[in-house]
mmCIF file of C-alpha atoms in Angstrom:
data_model
loop_
_atom_site.group_PDB
_atom_site.id
_atom_site.type_symbol
_atom_site.label_atom_id
_atom_site.label_comp_id
_atom_site.label_asym_id
_atom_site.label_seq_id
_atom_site.Cartn_x
_atom_site.Cartn_y
_atom_site.Cartn_z
ATOM 1 C CA MET A 7 -76.201 -56.312 45.681
ATOM 2 C CA GLU A 8 -78.044 -52.998 45.828
ATOM 3 C CA GLY A 9 -81.810 -53.185 45.369
ATOM 4 C CA SER A 10 -81.824 -51.096 42.197
ATOM 5 C CA GLN A 11 -78.999 -53.112 40.698
ATOM 6 C CA GLY A 12 -80.760 -56.371 41.522
ATOM 7 C CA LEU A 13 -83.999 -55.159 39.923
ATOM 8 C CA ALA A 14 -82.127 -54.079 36.801
ATOM 9 C CA ARG A 15 -80.561 -57.524 36.542
ATOM 10 C CA LEU A 16 -83.953 -59.202 36.859
ATOM 11 C CA HIS A 17 -85.338 -57.025 34.075
ATOM 12 C CA ALA A 18 -82.305 -57.906 31.952
ATOM 13 C CA LEU A 19 -83.301 -61.573 32.077
ATOM 14 C CA ARG A 20 -86.047 -60.720 29.604
ATOM 15 C CA GLU A 21 -83.305 -60.356 26.994
ATOM 16 C CA PHE A 22 -82.653 -64.086 27.181
ATOM 17 C CA VAL A 23 -85.710 -64.834 25.054
ATOM 18 C CA PHE A 24 -84.384 -64.902 21.497
ATOM 19 C CA GLU A 25 -86.015 -65.750 18.202
ATOM 20 C CA GLY A 26 -84.418 -67.399 15.209
ATOM 21 C CA SER A 27 -82.127 -70.393 14.971
ATOM 22 C CA LEU A 28 -80.689 -72.149 17.997
ATOM 23 C CA GLU A 29 -77.216 -71.025 16.938
ATOM 24 C CA ASP A 30 -78.264 -67.364 16.821
ATOM 25 C CA SER A 31 -80.127 -67.703 20.107
ATOM 26 C CA LEU A 32 -77.124 -69.167 21.915
ATOM 27 C CA GLN A 33 -74.807 -66.500 20.494
ATOM 28 C CA GLY A 34 -77.154 -63.761 21.686
ATOM 29 C CA GLN A 35 -77.436 -65.347 25.112
ATOM 30 C CA ALA A 36 -73.648 -65.564 25.420
ATOM 31 C CA ARG A 37 -73.421 -61.823 24.750
ATOM 32 C CA GLU A 38 -76.227 -60.999 27.193
ATOM 33 C CA CYS A 39 -74.786 -63.274 29.877
ATOM 34 C CA ALA A 40 -71.416 -61.519 29.669
ATOM 35 C CA ARG A 41 -73.121 -58.131 29.844
ATOM 36 C CA LEU A 42 -75.439 -59.070 32.702
ATOM 37 C CA LEU A 43 -72.625 -60.408 34.869
ATOM 38 C CA ASP A 44 -70.128 -57.739 33.788
ATOM 39 C CA ALA A 45 -67.896 -60.590 32.593
ATOM 40 C CA ASP A 46 -65.040 -60.347 30.129
ATOM 41 C CA SER A 47 -66.253 -63.415 28.268
ATOM 42 C CA CYS A 48 -68.901 -66.110 28.195
ATOM 43 C CA SER A 49 -68.919 -69.452 26.418
ATOM 44 C CA ILE A 50 -71.767 -71.936 26.011
ATOM 45 C CA MET A 51 -70.813 -75.579 25.505
ATOM 46 C CA LEU A 52 -73.208 -78.386 24.595
ATOM 47 C CA LEU A 53 -72.844 -82.160 24.744
ATOM 48 C CA SER A 54 -72.454 -84.026 21.466
ATOM 49 C CA GLY A 55 -70.702 -86.946 19.857
ATOM 50 C CA GLY A 56 -71.738 -89.716 22.230
ATOM 51 C CA SER A 57 -74.217 -92.539 21.906
ATOM 52 C CA THR A 58 -75.203 -91.930 25.539
ATOM 53 C CA GLU A 59 -75.283 -88.904 27.840
ATOM 54 C CA GLU A 60 -72.341 -90.300 29.791
ATOM 55 C CA ASP A 61 -69.884 -90.514 26.892
ATOM 56 C CA GLY A 62 -70.852 -87.260 25.189
ATOM 57 C CA ARG A 63 -68.281 -84.475 24.970
ATOM 58 C CA LEU A 64 -68.581 -80.731 25.396
ATOM 59 C CA ARG A 65 -68.004 -78.447 22.418
ATOM 60 C CA VAL A 66 -68.261 -74.662 22.210
ATOM 61 C CA HIS A 67 -71.442 -73.579 20.419
ATOM 62 C CA ALA A 68 -71.348 -69.877 21.279
ATOM 63 C CA HIS A 69 -68.796 -67.447 22.656
ATOM 64 C CA ALA A 70 -68.796 -63.733 23.365
ATOM 65 C CA GLY A 71 -66.122 -61.468 24.749
ATOM 66 C CA ALA A 72 -63.851 -58.509 24.213
ATOM 67 C CA PRO A 73 -61.164 -58.890 21.521
ATOM 68 C CA GLY A 74 -58.550 -59.704 24.160
ATOM 69 C CA ASP A 75 -60.757 -62.429 25.597
ATOM 70 C CA ARG A 76 -61.600 -64.284 22.390
ATOM 71 C CA LEU A 77 -61.103 -68.009 22.615
ATOM 72 C CA PRO A 78 -58.211 -69.339 20.548
ATOM 73 C CA ALA A 79 -59.071 -71.576 17.601
ATOM 74 C CA ALA A 80 -57.865 -74.656 19.485
ATOM 75 C CA ALA A 81 -60.342 -73.989 22.294
ATOM 76 C CA LEU A 82 -63.211 -73.401 19.856
ATOM 77 C CA GLU A 83 -62.536 -76.742 18.169
ATOM 78 C CA ALA A 84 -61.765 -78.738 21.324
ATOM 79 C CA SER A 85 -64.021 -81.390 22.812
ATOM 80 C CA ILE A 86 -64.028 -81.870 26.571
ATOM 81 C CA GLY A 87 -65.054 -85.064 28.341
ATOM 82 C CA ARG A 88 -66.280 -85.627 31.872
ATOM 83 C CA GLY A 89 -63.672 -84.699 34.467
ATOM 84 C CA GLU A 90 -61.473 -82.932 31.908
ATOM 85 C CA ALA A 91 -60.660 -79.261 32.505
ATOM 86 C CA ILE A 92 -62.888 -77.108 34.696
ATOM 87 C CA CYS A 93 -66.014 -77.411 32.557
ATOM 88 C CA GLY A 94 -65.605 -81.196 32.406
ATOM 89 C CA GLN A 95 -65.461 -81.339 36.194
ATOM 90 C CA VAL A 96 -68.672 -79.297 36.401
ATOM 91 C CA LEU A 97 -70.246 -81.645 33.854
ATOM 92 C CA ALA A 98 -69.277 -84.645 35.988
ATOM 93 C CA SER A 99 -70.421 -83.146 39.303
ATOM 94 C CA GLY A 100 -73.533 -81.384 38.022
ATOM 95 C CA GLN A 101 -72.740 -78.516 40.414
ATOM 96 C CA ALA A 102 -72.008 -74.876 39.588
ATOM 97 C CA LEU A 103 -68.531 -73.646 40.469
ATOM 98 C CA LEU A 104 -67.217 -70.234 41.531
ATOM 99 C CA VAL A 105 -63.482 -69.552 41.618
ATOM 100 C CA GLU A 106 -62.969 -66.085 43.082
ATOM 101 C CA ASP A 107 -59.241 -65.908 42.282
ATOM 102 C CA ILE A 108 -58.206 -68.619 39.888
ATOM 103 C CA GLY A 109 -54.493 -67.818 40.187
ATOM 104 C CA LYS A 110 -54.606 -68.701 43.890
ATOM 105 C CA SER A 111 -56.827 -71.752 43.499
ATOM 106 C CA ALA A 112 -56.405 -75.442 42.795
ATOM 107 C CA TYR A 113 -57.454 -74.675 39.218
ATOM 108 C CA ALA A 114 -54.546 -72.334 38.448
ATOM 109 C CA LEU A 115 -52.913 -74.801 36.060
ATOM 110 C CA LEU A 116 -56.151 -75.092 34.078
ATOM 111 C CA ALA A 117 -56.638 -71.337 33.633
ATOM 112 C CA ARG A 118 -56.005 -69.586 30.313
ATOM 113 C CA ARG A 119 -54.645 -66.480 32.117
ATOM 114 C CA PRO A 120 -53.405 -67.664 35.528
ATOM 115 C CA GLY A 121 -51.094 -64.673 35.901
ATOM 116 C CA ASP A 122 -53.896 -62.114 35.837
ATOM 117 C CA PRO A 123 -54.378 -61.001 39.497
ATOM 118 C CA GLY A 124 -57.869 -61.430 40.872
ATOM 119 C CA ARG A 125 -59.128 -63.270 37.814
ATOM 120 C CA SER A 126 -62.470 -64.933 38.584
ATOM 121 C CA MET A 127 -64.497 -67.526 36.745
ATOM 122 C CA MET A 128 -67.792 -69.334 37.057
ATOM 123 C CA SER A 129 -68.970 -72.509 35.412
ATOM 124 C CA ALA A 130 -72.487 -73.956 35.658
ATOM 125 C CA PRO A 131 -74.394 -76.861 34.122
ATOM 126 C CA ILE A 132 -77.150 -76.304 31.568
ATOM 127 C CA ARG A 133 -80.040 -78.653 32.302
ATOM 128 C CA ILE A 134 -83.207 -79.770 30.561
ATOM 129 C CA ASP A 135 -85.708 -81.918 32.443
ATOM 130 C CA GLY A 136 -83.085 -82.749 35.046
ATOM 131 C CA ARG A 137 -80.465 -83.816 32.507
ATOM 132 C CA THR A 138 -77.241 -81.909 31.940
ATOM 133 C CA VAL A 139 -76.952 -81.025 28.248
ATOM 134 C CA GLY A 140 -74.096 -78.547 28.460
ATOM 135 C CA VAL A 141 -72.017 -76.144 30.532
ATOM 136 C CA ALA A 142 -71.743 -72.342 30.469
ATOM 137 C CA ASN A 143 -68.597 -70.499 31.555
ATOM 138 C CA VAL A 144 -67.860 -66.849 32.342
ATOM 139 C CA ALA A 145 -64.564 -65.165 33.161
ATOM 140 C CA GLY A 146 -63.898 -61.758 34.663
ATOM 141 C CA LYS A 147 -63.024 -60.200 38.007
ATOM 142 C CA GLY A 148 -64.739 -59.970 41.355
ATOM 143 C CA PHE A 149 -67.455 -62.602 40.995
ATOM 144 C CA THR A 150 -69.369 -63.360 44.196
ATOM 145 C CA GLU A 151 -71.786 -66.000 45.461
ATOM 146 C CA THR A 152 -74.631 -63.670 44.458
ATOM 147 C CA ASP A 153 -73.290 -63.624 40.914
ATOM 148 C CA LEU A 154 -73.157 -67.419 40.961
ATOM 149 C CA VAL A 155 -76.853 -67.647 41.886
ATOM 150 C CA LEU A 156 -77.755 -65.283 39.039
ATOM 151 C CA PHE A 157 -75.545 -67.261 36.660
ATOM 152 C CA GLU A 158 -77.381 -70.476 37.544
ATOM 153 C CA VAL A 159 -80.696 -68.744 36.779
ATOM 154 C CA VAL A 160 -79.280 -67.641 33.420
ATOM 155 C CA CYS A 161 -78.327 -71.250 32.676
ATOM 156 C CA LEU A 162 -81.937 -72.273 33.344
ATOM 157 C CA PHE A 163 -83.038 -69.809 30.663
ATOM 158 C CA ILE A 164 -80.418 -71.158 28.259
ATOM 159 C CA GLY A 165 -81.629 -74.712 28.844
ATOM 160 C CA LYS A 166 -85.230 -73.717 28.210
ATOM 161 C CA SER A 167 -84.295 -71.919 24.991
ATOM 162 C CA ILE A 168 -82.546 -75.067 23.734
ATOM 163 C CA GLN A 169 -85.588 -77.147 24.608
ATOM 164 C CA VAL A 170 -87.998 -74.774 22.879
ATOM 165 C CA ALA A 171 -85.844 -74.520 19.743
ATOM 166 C CA GLN A 172 -85.543 -78.291 19.420
ATOM 167 C CA LEU A 173 -89.257 -78.834 19.962
ATOM 168 C CA GLN A 174 -90.128 -76.135 17.429
ATOM 169 C CA HIS A 175 -87.911 -77.795 14.831
ATOM 170 C CA LEU A 176 -89.506 -81.185 15.431
ATOM 171 C CA LEU A 177 -93.047 -79.786 15.362
ATOM 172 C CA ALA A 178 -92.271 -77.995 12.104
ATOM 173 C CA SER A 179 -91.278 -81.282 10.469
ATOM 174 C CA ARG A 180 -94.078 -83.733 9.795
ATOM 175 C CA PHE A 181 -91.505 -86.312 8.748
ATOM 176 C CA ALA A 182 -89.630 -85.975 12.060
ATOM 177 C CA ARG A 183 -92.824 -86.208 14.115
ATOM 178 C CA GLU A 184 -93.975 -89.354 12.363
ATOM 179 C CA ALA A 185 -90.536 -90.975 12.484
ATOM 180 C CA LEU A 186 -90.160 -90.400 16.216
ATOM 181 C CA ALA A 187 -93.707 -91.557 16.892
ATOM 182 C CA GLN A 188 -93.074 -94.821 15.022
ATOM 183 C CA GLU A 189 -89.621 -95.707 16.305
ATOM 184 C CA ALA A 190 -88.816 -93.824 19.493
ATOM 185 C CA GLU A 191 -89.063 -95.743 22.732
ATOM 186 C CA GLY A 192 -90.434 -93.995 25.779
ATOM 187 C CA PRO A 193 -92.389 -90.746 25.987
ATOM 188 C CA ALA A 194 -91.415 -87.479 24.339
ATOM 189 C CA LEU A 195 -88.010 -88.386 22.958
ATOM 190 C CA THR A 196 -86.621 -85.182 21.484
ATOM 191 C CA ALA A 197 -83.340 -84.081 19.990
ATOM 192 C CA TYR A 198 -82.044 -82.331 23.091
ATOM 193 C CA ARG A 199 -82.226 -85.571 25.088
ATOM 194 C CA ASN A 200 -80.077 -87.628 22.740
ATOM 195 C CA PRO A 201 -79.413 -85.954 19.379
ATOM 196 C CA GLU A 202 -77.363 -88.864 18.043
ATOM 197 C CA GLN A 203 -80.192 -91.328 18.684
ATOM 198 C CA VAL A 204 -82.756 -89.025 17.079
ATOM 199 C CA ALA A 205 -80.498 -88.548 14.037
ATOM 200 C CA ARG A 206 -80.236 -92.325 13.589
ATOM 201 C CA ILE A 207 -84.012 -92.708 13.850
ATOM 202 C CA LEU A 208 -84.541 -90.052 11.181
ATOM 203 C CA ALA A 209 -81.898 -91.630 8.943
ATOM 204 C CA ARG A 210 -83.549 -95.055 9.173
ATOM 205 C CA SER A 211 -86.951 -93.538 8.444
ATOM 206 C CA PHE A 212 -85.553 -91.601 5.490
ATOM 207 C CA TYR A 213 -84.128 -94.813 4.036
ATOM 208 C CA LYS A 214 -87.405 -96.691 4.554
ATOM 209 C CA GLU A 215 -89.422 -93.912 2.912
ATOM 210 C CA LEU A 216 -87.138 -93.824 -0.127
ATOM 211 C CA THR A 217 -87.282 -97.598 -0.446
ATOM 212 C CA ARG A 218 -91.070 -97.599 -0.041
ATOM 213 C CA ALA A 219 -91.337 -94.935 -2.759
ATOM 214 C CA GLY A 220 -89.534 -97.251 -5.199
ATOM 215 C CA PHE A 221 -86.086 -95.636 -5.323
ATOM 216 C CA GLU A 222 -83.214 -97.965 -6.174
ATOM 217 C CA ALA A 223 -79.868 -98.152 -4.384
ATOM 218 C CA PRO A 224 -78.061 -95.702 -6.747
ATOM 219 C CA GLN A 225 -80.760 -93.047 -6.181
ATOM 220 C CA ILE A 226 -80.595 -93.542 -2.406
ATOM 221 C CA VAL A 227 -76.816 -93.204 -2.504
ATOM 222 C CA GLY A 228 -77.253 -90.014 -4.531
ATOM 223 C CA ALA A 229 -79.668 -88.615 -1.932
ATOM 224 C CA THR A 230 -77.184 -89.427 0.824
ATOM 225 C CA SER A 231 -74.408 -87.703 -1.131
ATOM 226 C CA GLU A 232 -76.595 -84.613 -1.449
ATOM 227 C CA ILE A 233 -77.006 -84.508 2.335
ATOM 228 C CA ILE A 234 -73.229 -84.745 2.764
ATOM 229 C CA ASP A 235 -72.716 -81.964 0.208
ATOM 230 C CA GLN A 236 -75.159 -79.712 2.057
ATOM 231 C CA LEU A 237 -73.366 -80.423 5.319
ATOM 232 C CA ASN A 238 -69.970 -79.625 3.784
ATOM 233 C CA ASN A 239 -71.320 -76.349 2.399
ATOM 234 C CA ARG A 240 -72.600 -75.380 5.846
ATOM 235 C CA LEU A 241 -69.278 -76.222 7.488
ATOM 236 C CA HIS A 242 -67.374 -74.176 4.909
ATOM 237 C CA LYS A 243 -69.670 -71.181 5.526
ATOM 238 C CA ARG A 244 -68.984 -71.371 9.271
ATOM 239 C CA HIS A 245 -65.246 -71.207 8.688
#
């Protein structure tokens, strides 16, 4: 890497500090990651759906790329477990992976475009406090070991942005702070560590607060239905 090019890339890392929602932040980071590495596409996948870190599955939360490199709908909706596909293998190993020519590698059968000569890809874990919470992937041509090192640094920034966003959300909610303080075991349990566990804690606290306030079962059911309606509205807006 030329000195000037390396300095420009270091300055570009400043663009990985985004404001707004976690979803917007991840989408912006996917775009910047693709631009920084001169990649055709970048996807950011986070763990969800498991009661423990080990049985969680990866789902795409952000993707950026040229029109010809957009992920198909099936890939956007897919969930990947440990050891499944390339990203699942990176999740299981916890080690970043560079494939300089995927068509000539052991991963050729897993590639979306194995017939594209010289097609490269990189996949790296996203970590928070030593735990893997997701995997980022980039595809393009001509990636090198130097690019892989930079990509791993980018993934550190992505992990920190997830951590900050989750902590900001919890600090902004007095109800969430009190619920976690009362029921969480161990220090500093936050949503990025185990979102399913945190969601259950908040749900139990919500039920207790409604009961303590004198609401009867029909009113509690109505409140739960309202939450489901809000969730359905959000899902419809996404699609």
